[in-house]
Short mmCIF file of C-alpha atoms and ligand atoms in Angstrom, two decimals:
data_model
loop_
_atom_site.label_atom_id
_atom_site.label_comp_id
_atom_site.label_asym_id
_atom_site.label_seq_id
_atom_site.Cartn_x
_atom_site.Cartn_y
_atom_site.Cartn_z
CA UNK A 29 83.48 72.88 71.95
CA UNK A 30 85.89 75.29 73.72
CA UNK A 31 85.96 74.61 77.44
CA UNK A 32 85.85 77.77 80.08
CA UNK A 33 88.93 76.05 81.54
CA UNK A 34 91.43 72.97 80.98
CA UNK A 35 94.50 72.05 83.72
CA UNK A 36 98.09 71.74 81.66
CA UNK A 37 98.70 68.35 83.04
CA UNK A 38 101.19 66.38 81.21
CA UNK A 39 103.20 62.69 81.18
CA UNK A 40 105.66 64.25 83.09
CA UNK A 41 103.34 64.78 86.32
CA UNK A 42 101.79 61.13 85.31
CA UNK A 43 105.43 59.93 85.80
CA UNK A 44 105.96 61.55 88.46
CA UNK A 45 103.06 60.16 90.51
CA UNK A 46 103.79 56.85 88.91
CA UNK A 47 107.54 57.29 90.50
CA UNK A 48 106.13 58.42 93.91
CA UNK A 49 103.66 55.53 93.86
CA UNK A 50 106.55 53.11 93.46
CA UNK A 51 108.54 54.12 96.50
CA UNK A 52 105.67 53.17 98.85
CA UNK A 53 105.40 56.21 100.09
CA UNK A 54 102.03 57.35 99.38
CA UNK A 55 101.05 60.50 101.96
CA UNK A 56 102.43 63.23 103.56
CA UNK A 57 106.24 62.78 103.28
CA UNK A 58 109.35 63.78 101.05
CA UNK A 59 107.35 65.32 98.33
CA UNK A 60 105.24 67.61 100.37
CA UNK A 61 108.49 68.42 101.90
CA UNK A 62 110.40 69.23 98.74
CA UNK A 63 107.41 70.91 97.41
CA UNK A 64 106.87 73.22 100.48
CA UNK A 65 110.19 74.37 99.96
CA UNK A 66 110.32 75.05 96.11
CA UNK A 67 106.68 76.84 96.44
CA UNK A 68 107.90 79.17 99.51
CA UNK A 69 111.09 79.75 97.37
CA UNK A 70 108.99 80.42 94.55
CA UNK A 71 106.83 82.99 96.20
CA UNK A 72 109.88 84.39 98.39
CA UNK A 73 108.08 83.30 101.66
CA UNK A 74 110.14 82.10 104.04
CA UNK A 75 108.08 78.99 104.90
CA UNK A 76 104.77 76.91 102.92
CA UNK A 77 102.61 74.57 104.67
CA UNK A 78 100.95 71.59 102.10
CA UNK A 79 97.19 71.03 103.23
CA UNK A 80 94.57 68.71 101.40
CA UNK A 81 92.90 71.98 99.57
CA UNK A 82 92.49 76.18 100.42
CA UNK A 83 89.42 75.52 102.19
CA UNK A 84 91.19 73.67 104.79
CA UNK A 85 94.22 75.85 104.70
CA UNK A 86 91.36 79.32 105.13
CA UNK A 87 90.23 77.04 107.79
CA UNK A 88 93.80 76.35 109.91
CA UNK A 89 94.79 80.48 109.59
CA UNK A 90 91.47 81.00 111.19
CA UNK A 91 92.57 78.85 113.94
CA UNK A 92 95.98 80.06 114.36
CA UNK A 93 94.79 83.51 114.06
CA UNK A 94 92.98 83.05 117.29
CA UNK A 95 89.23 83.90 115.72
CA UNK A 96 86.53 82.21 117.88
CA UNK A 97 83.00 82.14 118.22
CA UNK A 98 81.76 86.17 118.91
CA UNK A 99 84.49 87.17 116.58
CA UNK A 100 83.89 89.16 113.36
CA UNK A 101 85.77 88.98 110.32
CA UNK A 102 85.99 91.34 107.36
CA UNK A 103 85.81 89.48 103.89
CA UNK A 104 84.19 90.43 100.47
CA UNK A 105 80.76 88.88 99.92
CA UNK A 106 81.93 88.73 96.36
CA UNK A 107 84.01 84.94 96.16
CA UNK A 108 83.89 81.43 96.36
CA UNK A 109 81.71 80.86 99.22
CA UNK A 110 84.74 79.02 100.95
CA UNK A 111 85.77 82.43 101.77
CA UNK A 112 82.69 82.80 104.08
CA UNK A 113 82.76 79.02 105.05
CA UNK A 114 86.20 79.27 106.85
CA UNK A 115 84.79 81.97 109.24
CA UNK A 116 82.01 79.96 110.01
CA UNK A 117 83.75 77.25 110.52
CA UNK A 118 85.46 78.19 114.08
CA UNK A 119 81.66 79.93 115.04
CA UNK A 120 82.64 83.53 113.68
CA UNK A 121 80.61 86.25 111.35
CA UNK A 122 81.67 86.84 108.39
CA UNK A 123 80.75 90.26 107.79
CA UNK A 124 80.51 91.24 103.99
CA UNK A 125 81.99 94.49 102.48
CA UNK A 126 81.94 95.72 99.03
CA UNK A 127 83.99 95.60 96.21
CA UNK A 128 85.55 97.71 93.23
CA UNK A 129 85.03 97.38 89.68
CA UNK A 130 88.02 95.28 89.53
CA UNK A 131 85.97 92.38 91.78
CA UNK A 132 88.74 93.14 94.56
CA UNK A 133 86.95 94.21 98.07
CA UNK A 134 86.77 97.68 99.07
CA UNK A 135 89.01 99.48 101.48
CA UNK A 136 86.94 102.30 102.46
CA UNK A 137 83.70 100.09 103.25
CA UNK A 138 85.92 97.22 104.99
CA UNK A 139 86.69 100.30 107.37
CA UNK A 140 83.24 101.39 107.80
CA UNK A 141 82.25 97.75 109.01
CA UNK A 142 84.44 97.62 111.82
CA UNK A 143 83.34 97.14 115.10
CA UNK A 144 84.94 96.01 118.58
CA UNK A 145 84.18 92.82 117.94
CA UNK A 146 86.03 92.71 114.29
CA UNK A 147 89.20 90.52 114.78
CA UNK A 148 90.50 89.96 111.07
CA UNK A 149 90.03 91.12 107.72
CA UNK A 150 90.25 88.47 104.75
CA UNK A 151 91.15 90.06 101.42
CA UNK A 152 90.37 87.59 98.50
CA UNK A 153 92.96 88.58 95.25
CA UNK A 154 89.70 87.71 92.88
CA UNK A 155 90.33 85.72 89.68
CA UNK A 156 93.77 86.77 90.17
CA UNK A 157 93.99 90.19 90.51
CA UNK A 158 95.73 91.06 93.61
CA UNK A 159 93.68 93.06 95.94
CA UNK A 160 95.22 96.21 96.91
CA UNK A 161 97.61 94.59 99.83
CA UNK A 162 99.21 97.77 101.52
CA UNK A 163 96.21 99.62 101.76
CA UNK A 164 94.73 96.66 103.88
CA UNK A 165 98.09 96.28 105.71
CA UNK A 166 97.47 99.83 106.98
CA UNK A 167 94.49 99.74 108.00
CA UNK A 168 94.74 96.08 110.22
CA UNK A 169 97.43 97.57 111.50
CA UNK A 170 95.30 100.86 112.59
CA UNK A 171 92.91 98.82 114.24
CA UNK A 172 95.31 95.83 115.28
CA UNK A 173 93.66 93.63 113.22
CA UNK A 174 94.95 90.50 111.74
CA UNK A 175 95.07 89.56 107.71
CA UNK A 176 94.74 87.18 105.87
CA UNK A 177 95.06 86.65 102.18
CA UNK A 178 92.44 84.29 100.47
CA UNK A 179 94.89 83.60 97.37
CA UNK A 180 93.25 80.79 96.08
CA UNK A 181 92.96 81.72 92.30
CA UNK A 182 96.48 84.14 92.40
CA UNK A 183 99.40 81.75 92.13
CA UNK A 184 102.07 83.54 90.44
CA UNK A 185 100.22 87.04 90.15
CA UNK A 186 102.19 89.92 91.66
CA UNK A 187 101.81 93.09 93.93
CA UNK A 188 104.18 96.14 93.51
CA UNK A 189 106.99 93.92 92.19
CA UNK A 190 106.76 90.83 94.64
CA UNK A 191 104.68 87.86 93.87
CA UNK A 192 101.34 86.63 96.55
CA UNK A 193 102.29 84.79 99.34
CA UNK A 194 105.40 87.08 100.17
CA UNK A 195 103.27 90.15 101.53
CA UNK A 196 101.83 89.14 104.91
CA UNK A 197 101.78 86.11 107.13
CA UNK A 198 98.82 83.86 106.06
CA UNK A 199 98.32 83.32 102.99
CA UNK A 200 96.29 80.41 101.07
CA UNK A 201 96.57 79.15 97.68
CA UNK A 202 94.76 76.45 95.67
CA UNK A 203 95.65 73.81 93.59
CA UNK A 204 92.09 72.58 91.94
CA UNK A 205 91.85 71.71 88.82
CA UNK A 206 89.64 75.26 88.13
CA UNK A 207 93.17 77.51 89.31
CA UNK A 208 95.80 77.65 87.14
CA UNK A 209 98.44 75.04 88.44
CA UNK A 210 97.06 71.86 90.38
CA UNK A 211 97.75 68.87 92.03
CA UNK A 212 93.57 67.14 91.53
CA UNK A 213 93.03 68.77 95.33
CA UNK A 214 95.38 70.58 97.47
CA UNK A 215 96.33 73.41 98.87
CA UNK A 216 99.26 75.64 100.54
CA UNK A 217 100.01 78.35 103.09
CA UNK A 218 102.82 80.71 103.43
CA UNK A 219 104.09 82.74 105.73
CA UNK A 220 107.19 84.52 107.52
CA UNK A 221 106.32 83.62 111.14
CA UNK A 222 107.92 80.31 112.10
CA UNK A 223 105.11 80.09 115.00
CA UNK A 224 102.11 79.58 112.74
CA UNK A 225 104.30 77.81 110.67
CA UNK A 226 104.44 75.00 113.56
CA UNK A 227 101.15 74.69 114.59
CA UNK A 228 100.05 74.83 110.97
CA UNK A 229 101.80 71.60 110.86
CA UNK A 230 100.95 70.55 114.16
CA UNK A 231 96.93 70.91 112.96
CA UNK A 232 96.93 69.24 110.08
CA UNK A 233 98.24 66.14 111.06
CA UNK A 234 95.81 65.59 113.86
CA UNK A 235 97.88 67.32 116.71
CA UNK A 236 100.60 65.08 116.71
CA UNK A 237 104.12 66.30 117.87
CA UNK A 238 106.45 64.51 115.38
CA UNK A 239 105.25 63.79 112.14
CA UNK A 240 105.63 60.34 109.96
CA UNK A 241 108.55 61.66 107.87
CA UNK A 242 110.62 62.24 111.53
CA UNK A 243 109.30 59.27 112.71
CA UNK A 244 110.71 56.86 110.37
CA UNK A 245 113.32 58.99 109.53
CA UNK A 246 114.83 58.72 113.39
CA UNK A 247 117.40 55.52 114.67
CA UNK A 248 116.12 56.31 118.08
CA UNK A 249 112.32 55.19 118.80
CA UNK A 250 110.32 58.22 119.46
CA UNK A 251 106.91 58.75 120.39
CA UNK A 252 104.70 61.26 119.60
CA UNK A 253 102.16 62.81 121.35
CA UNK A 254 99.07 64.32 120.26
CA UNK A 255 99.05 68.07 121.91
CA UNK A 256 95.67 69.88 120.66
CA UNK A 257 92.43 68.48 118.89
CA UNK A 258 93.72 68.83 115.14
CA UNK A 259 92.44 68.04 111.85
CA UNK A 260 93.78 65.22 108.85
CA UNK A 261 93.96 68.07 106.42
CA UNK A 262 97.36 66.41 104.94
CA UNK A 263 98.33 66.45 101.24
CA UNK A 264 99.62 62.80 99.39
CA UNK A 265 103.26 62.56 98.22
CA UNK A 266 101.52 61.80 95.16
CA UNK A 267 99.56 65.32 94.88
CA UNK A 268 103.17 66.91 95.77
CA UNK A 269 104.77 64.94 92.86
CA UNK A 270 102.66 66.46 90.42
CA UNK A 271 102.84 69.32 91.91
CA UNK A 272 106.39 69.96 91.93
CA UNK A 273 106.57 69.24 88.08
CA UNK A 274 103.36 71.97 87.56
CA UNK A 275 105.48 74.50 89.34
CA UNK A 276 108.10 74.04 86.96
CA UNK A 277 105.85 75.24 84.45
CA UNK A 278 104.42 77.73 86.01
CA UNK A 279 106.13 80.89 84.59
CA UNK A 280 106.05 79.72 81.04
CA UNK A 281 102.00 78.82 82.23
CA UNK A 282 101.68 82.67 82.91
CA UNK A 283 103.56 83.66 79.55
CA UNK A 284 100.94 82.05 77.95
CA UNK A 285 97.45 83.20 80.21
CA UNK A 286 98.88 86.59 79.68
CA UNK A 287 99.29 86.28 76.24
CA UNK A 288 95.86 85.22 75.56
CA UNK A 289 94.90 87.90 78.15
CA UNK A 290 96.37 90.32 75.44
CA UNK A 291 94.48 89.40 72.55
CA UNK A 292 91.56 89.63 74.59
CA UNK A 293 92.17 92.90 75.73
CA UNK A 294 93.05 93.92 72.26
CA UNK A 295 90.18 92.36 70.36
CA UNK A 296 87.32 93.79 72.92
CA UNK A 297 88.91 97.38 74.26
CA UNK A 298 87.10 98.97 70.91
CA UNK A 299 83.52 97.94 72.60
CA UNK A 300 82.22 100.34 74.79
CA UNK A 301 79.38 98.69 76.32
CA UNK A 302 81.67 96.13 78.26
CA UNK A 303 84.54 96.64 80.66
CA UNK A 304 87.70 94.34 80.50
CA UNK A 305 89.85 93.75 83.60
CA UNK A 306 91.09 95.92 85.16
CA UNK A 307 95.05 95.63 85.88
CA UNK A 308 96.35 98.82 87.74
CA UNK A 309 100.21 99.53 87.33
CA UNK A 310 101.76 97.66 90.27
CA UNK A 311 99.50 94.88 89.76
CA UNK A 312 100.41 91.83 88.01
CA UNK A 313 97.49 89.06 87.01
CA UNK A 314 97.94 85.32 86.53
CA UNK A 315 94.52 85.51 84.60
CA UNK A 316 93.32 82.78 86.00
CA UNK A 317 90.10 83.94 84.96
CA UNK A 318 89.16 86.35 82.03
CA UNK A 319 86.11 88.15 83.30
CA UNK A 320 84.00 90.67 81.08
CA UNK A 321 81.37 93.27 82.54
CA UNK A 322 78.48 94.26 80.39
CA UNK A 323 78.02 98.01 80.85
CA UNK A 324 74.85 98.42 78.78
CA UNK A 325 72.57 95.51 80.52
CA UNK A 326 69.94 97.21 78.20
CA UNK A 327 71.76 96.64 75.06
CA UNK A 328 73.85 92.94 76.24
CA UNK A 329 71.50 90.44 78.01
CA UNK A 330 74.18 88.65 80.23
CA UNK A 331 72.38 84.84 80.68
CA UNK A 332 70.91 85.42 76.76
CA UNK A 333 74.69 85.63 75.59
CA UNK A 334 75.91 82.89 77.60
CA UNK A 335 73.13 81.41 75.96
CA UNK A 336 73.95 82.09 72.64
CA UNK A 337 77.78 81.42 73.24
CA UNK A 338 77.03 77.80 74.24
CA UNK A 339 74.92 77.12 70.95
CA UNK A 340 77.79 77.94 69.03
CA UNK A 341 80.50 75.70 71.46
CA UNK A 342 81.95 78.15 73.88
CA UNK A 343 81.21 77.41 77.91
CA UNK A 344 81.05 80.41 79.91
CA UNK A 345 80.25 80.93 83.56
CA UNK A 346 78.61 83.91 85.29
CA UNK A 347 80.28 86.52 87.40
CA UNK A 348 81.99 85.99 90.71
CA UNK A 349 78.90 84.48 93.20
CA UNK A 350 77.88 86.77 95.99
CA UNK A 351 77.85 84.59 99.46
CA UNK A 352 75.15 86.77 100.27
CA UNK A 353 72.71 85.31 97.92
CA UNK A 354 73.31 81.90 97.86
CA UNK A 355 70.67 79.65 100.08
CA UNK A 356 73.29 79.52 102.88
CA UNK A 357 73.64 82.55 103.84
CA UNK A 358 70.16 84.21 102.50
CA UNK A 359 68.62 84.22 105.47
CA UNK A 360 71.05 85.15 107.55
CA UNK A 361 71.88 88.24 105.88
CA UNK A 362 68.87 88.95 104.24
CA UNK A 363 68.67 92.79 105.29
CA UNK A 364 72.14 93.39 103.52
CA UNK A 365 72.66 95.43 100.36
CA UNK A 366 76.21 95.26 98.20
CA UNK A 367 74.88 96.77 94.97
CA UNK A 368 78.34 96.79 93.09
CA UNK A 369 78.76 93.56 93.87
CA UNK A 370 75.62 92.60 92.85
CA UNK A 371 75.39 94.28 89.70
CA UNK A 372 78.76 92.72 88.93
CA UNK A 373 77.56 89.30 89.63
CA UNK A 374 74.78 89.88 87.75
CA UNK A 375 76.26 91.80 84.72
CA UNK A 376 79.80 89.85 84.29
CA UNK A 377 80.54 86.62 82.36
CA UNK A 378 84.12 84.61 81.95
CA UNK A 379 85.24 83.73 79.31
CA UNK A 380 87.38 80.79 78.13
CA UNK A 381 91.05 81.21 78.81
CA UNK A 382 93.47 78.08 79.10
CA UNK A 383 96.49 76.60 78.45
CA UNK A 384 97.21 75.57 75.32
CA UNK A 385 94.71 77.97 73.53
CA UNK A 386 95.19 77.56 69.91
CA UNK A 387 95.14 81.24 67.66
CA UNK A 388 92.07 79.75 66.24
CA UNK A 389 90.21 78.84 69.33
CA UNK A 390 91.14 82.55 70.62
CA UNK A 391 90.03 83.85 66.94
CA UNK A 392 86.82 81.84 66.36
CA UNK A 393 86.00 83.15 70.34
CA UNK A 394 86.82 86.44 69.69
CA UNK A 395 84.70 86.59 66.55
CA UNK A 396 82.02 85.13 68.33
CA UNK A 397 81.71 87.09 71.32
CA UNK A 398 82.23 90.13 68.77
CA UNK A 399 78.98 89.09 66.77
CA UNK A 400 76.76 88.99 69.94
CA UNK A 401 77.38 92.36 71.59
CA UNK A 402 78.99 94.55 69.23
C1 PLP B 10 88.70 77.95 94.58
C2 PLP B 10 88.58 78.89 95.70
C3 PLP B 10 88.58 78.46 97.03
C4 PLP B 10 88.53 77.01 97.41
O1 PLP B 10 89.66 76.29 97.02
P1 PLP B 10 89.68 74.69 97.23
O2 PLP B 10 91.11 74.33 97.00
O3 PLP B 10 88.78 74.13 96.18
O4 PLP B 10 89.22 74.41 98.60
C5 PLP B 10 88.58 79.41 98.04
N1 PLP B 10 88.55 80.73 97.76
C6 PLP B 10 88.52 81.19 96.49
C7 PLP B 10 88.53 82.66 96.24
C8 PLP B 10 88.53 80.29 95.43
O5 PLP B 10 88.48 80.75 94.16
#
């Protein structure tokens, strides 16, 4: 069986929870510190913010982007439906624009959809692939919007020469087991502005005004005062442990996705009815997923491949969901019509790609997918 994904977790992050463990020091504290600061510096932001997951961190840069109930925001309908969730979390619309063949959202219709009442636009960097950050830089700052950068799946991927999280001012990433460093759950934000990155901090620990590490850190007694209704949205010492040793290993990680992404490429790029990703020059993927798009849905039935890839012991998944679709939002936006996004959610399958993929795994998949469509 070939799995459609498989964390790279070693005894090294085992020891290191094992060694965080044994200092009694369990939550938020000297590893989330140590790890905030080797992430930013590994991004080249100037500050990170550890949260429990990127649902929760989507959910804070809603907050400290002001976005209340009435608001709209901009985001592709085409994600994780945790994209949509954060809006709705504070009582905002998320208002759903299209995207390109490369699963990234659409400049030109993200323009068309806004309206007076538009306060943000979230850009999601889909499977990886950074969305095209500039263009959506000029146009919030048109229309004095705000952005924010939904880079859950883009760790390590890169934009004209500068890696995601180093572009704008809020900017989530996600360490589940699905993306392609983790820490079990958790999240991160960075950004440049050293005013959300305070009340970032301020909101996940519950409001309060000094945190534990201070606290016991101080000879004097302090106090601290709880200032706003926050959240406990705070990562464990233990998920920073690990994750300090995964982000060791994250460049030699992306050696290896991109290598794989290679063969891939190479194997399929003879087959005209699909499309492979598409990776413009400037653009720099972590290929944290490896998505194919059938072209001929005449020739290629999508779910009868998947189908026929399972039989022989390779998991796939479908497309990218649409938010639009799914029973939480049908209703709701019911009247709606994204028909590239659609046909791509329909029409697209990923494929297996982790870390370590042996040349037979890659071959045998590469044969097989080969037999079904070509
Ligand atoms: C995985 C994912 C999320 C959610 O991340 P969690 O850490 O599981 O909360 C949000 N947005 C996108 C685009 C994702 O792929």
């Amino acid at each position: 069986m070939i799995p459609i994904a498989k964390p790279y977790l070693t005894k090294e992050e085992a020891q290191a929870a094992y060694d965080t463990i044994l200092t009694g020091w369990v939550t938020q504290g000297p590893k989330v510190q140590e790890f905030e600061e080797k992430f930013a510096a590994y991004v080249g932001s100037k500050y990170a913010v550890a949260v429990s997951n990127c649902t929760t961190a989507l959910h804070l840069c809603m907050i400290v982007a002001g976005i209340k109930a009435g608001d709209e925001v901009i985001c592709p309908s085409m994600s994780y439906i945790a994209t949509a969730n954060s809006i709705k979390y504070v009582g905002a619309t998320p208002v759903f624009a299209e995207v390109n063949e490369d699963y990234n959202i659409d400049v030109k219709h993200a323009e068309s959809l806004i309206t007076p009442r538009t306060k943000a636009i979230l850009i999601v960097h889909q499977i990886g692939m950074p969305a095209d950050i500039d263009a959506f830089k000029a146009l919030c700052a048109k229309h004095k919007l705000l952005l924010i950068e939904d880079a859950a799946c883009a760790i390590g991927s890169a934009y004209k020469g500068k890696k995601i999280g180093s572009h704008s001012d809020l900017v989530c990433f996600s360490f589940h087991p699905r993306k392609v460093i983790t820490t079990g759950d958790g999240g991160m934000i960075t950004t440049s502005r050293e005013d959300y990155k305070d009340r970032l901090k301020l909101l996940r620990q519950h409001g309060m005004s000094v945190s534990d590490r201070v606290r016991h850190s101080s000879s004097k007694v302090i106090f601290e005062d709880h200032i706003e209704v926050g959240y406990n949205y705070r990562m464990t010492d233990v998920q920073a442990s690990i994750g300090i040793k995964q982000l060791e290993k994250l460049d030699w990680l992306l050696a290896e996705r991109r290598k794989i992404a290679l063969k891939y490429n190479e194997a399929f790029k003879s087959i005209d009815k699909i499309r492979l990703p598409i990776e413009k020059e400037g653009y720099y993927s972590n290929y944290q997923s490896f998505s194919i798009y059938i072209k001929d849905s005449k020739a290629i039935n999508r779910n009868e491949l998947m189908q026929a890839l399972l039989e022989k012991g390779i998991s796939t998944r479908r497309g990218i969901m649409c938010t639009h679709k799914e029973t939480a939002y049908a209703e709701e936006y019911k009247s709606i019509k994204l028909p590239v996004s659609e046909d791509l959610n329909g029409n697209s399958i990923l494929i297996p790609l982790f870390v370590p993929m042996t040349d037979e795994e890659v071959n045998t998949l590469v044969d097989m997918v080969k037999k079904q469509i070509s």
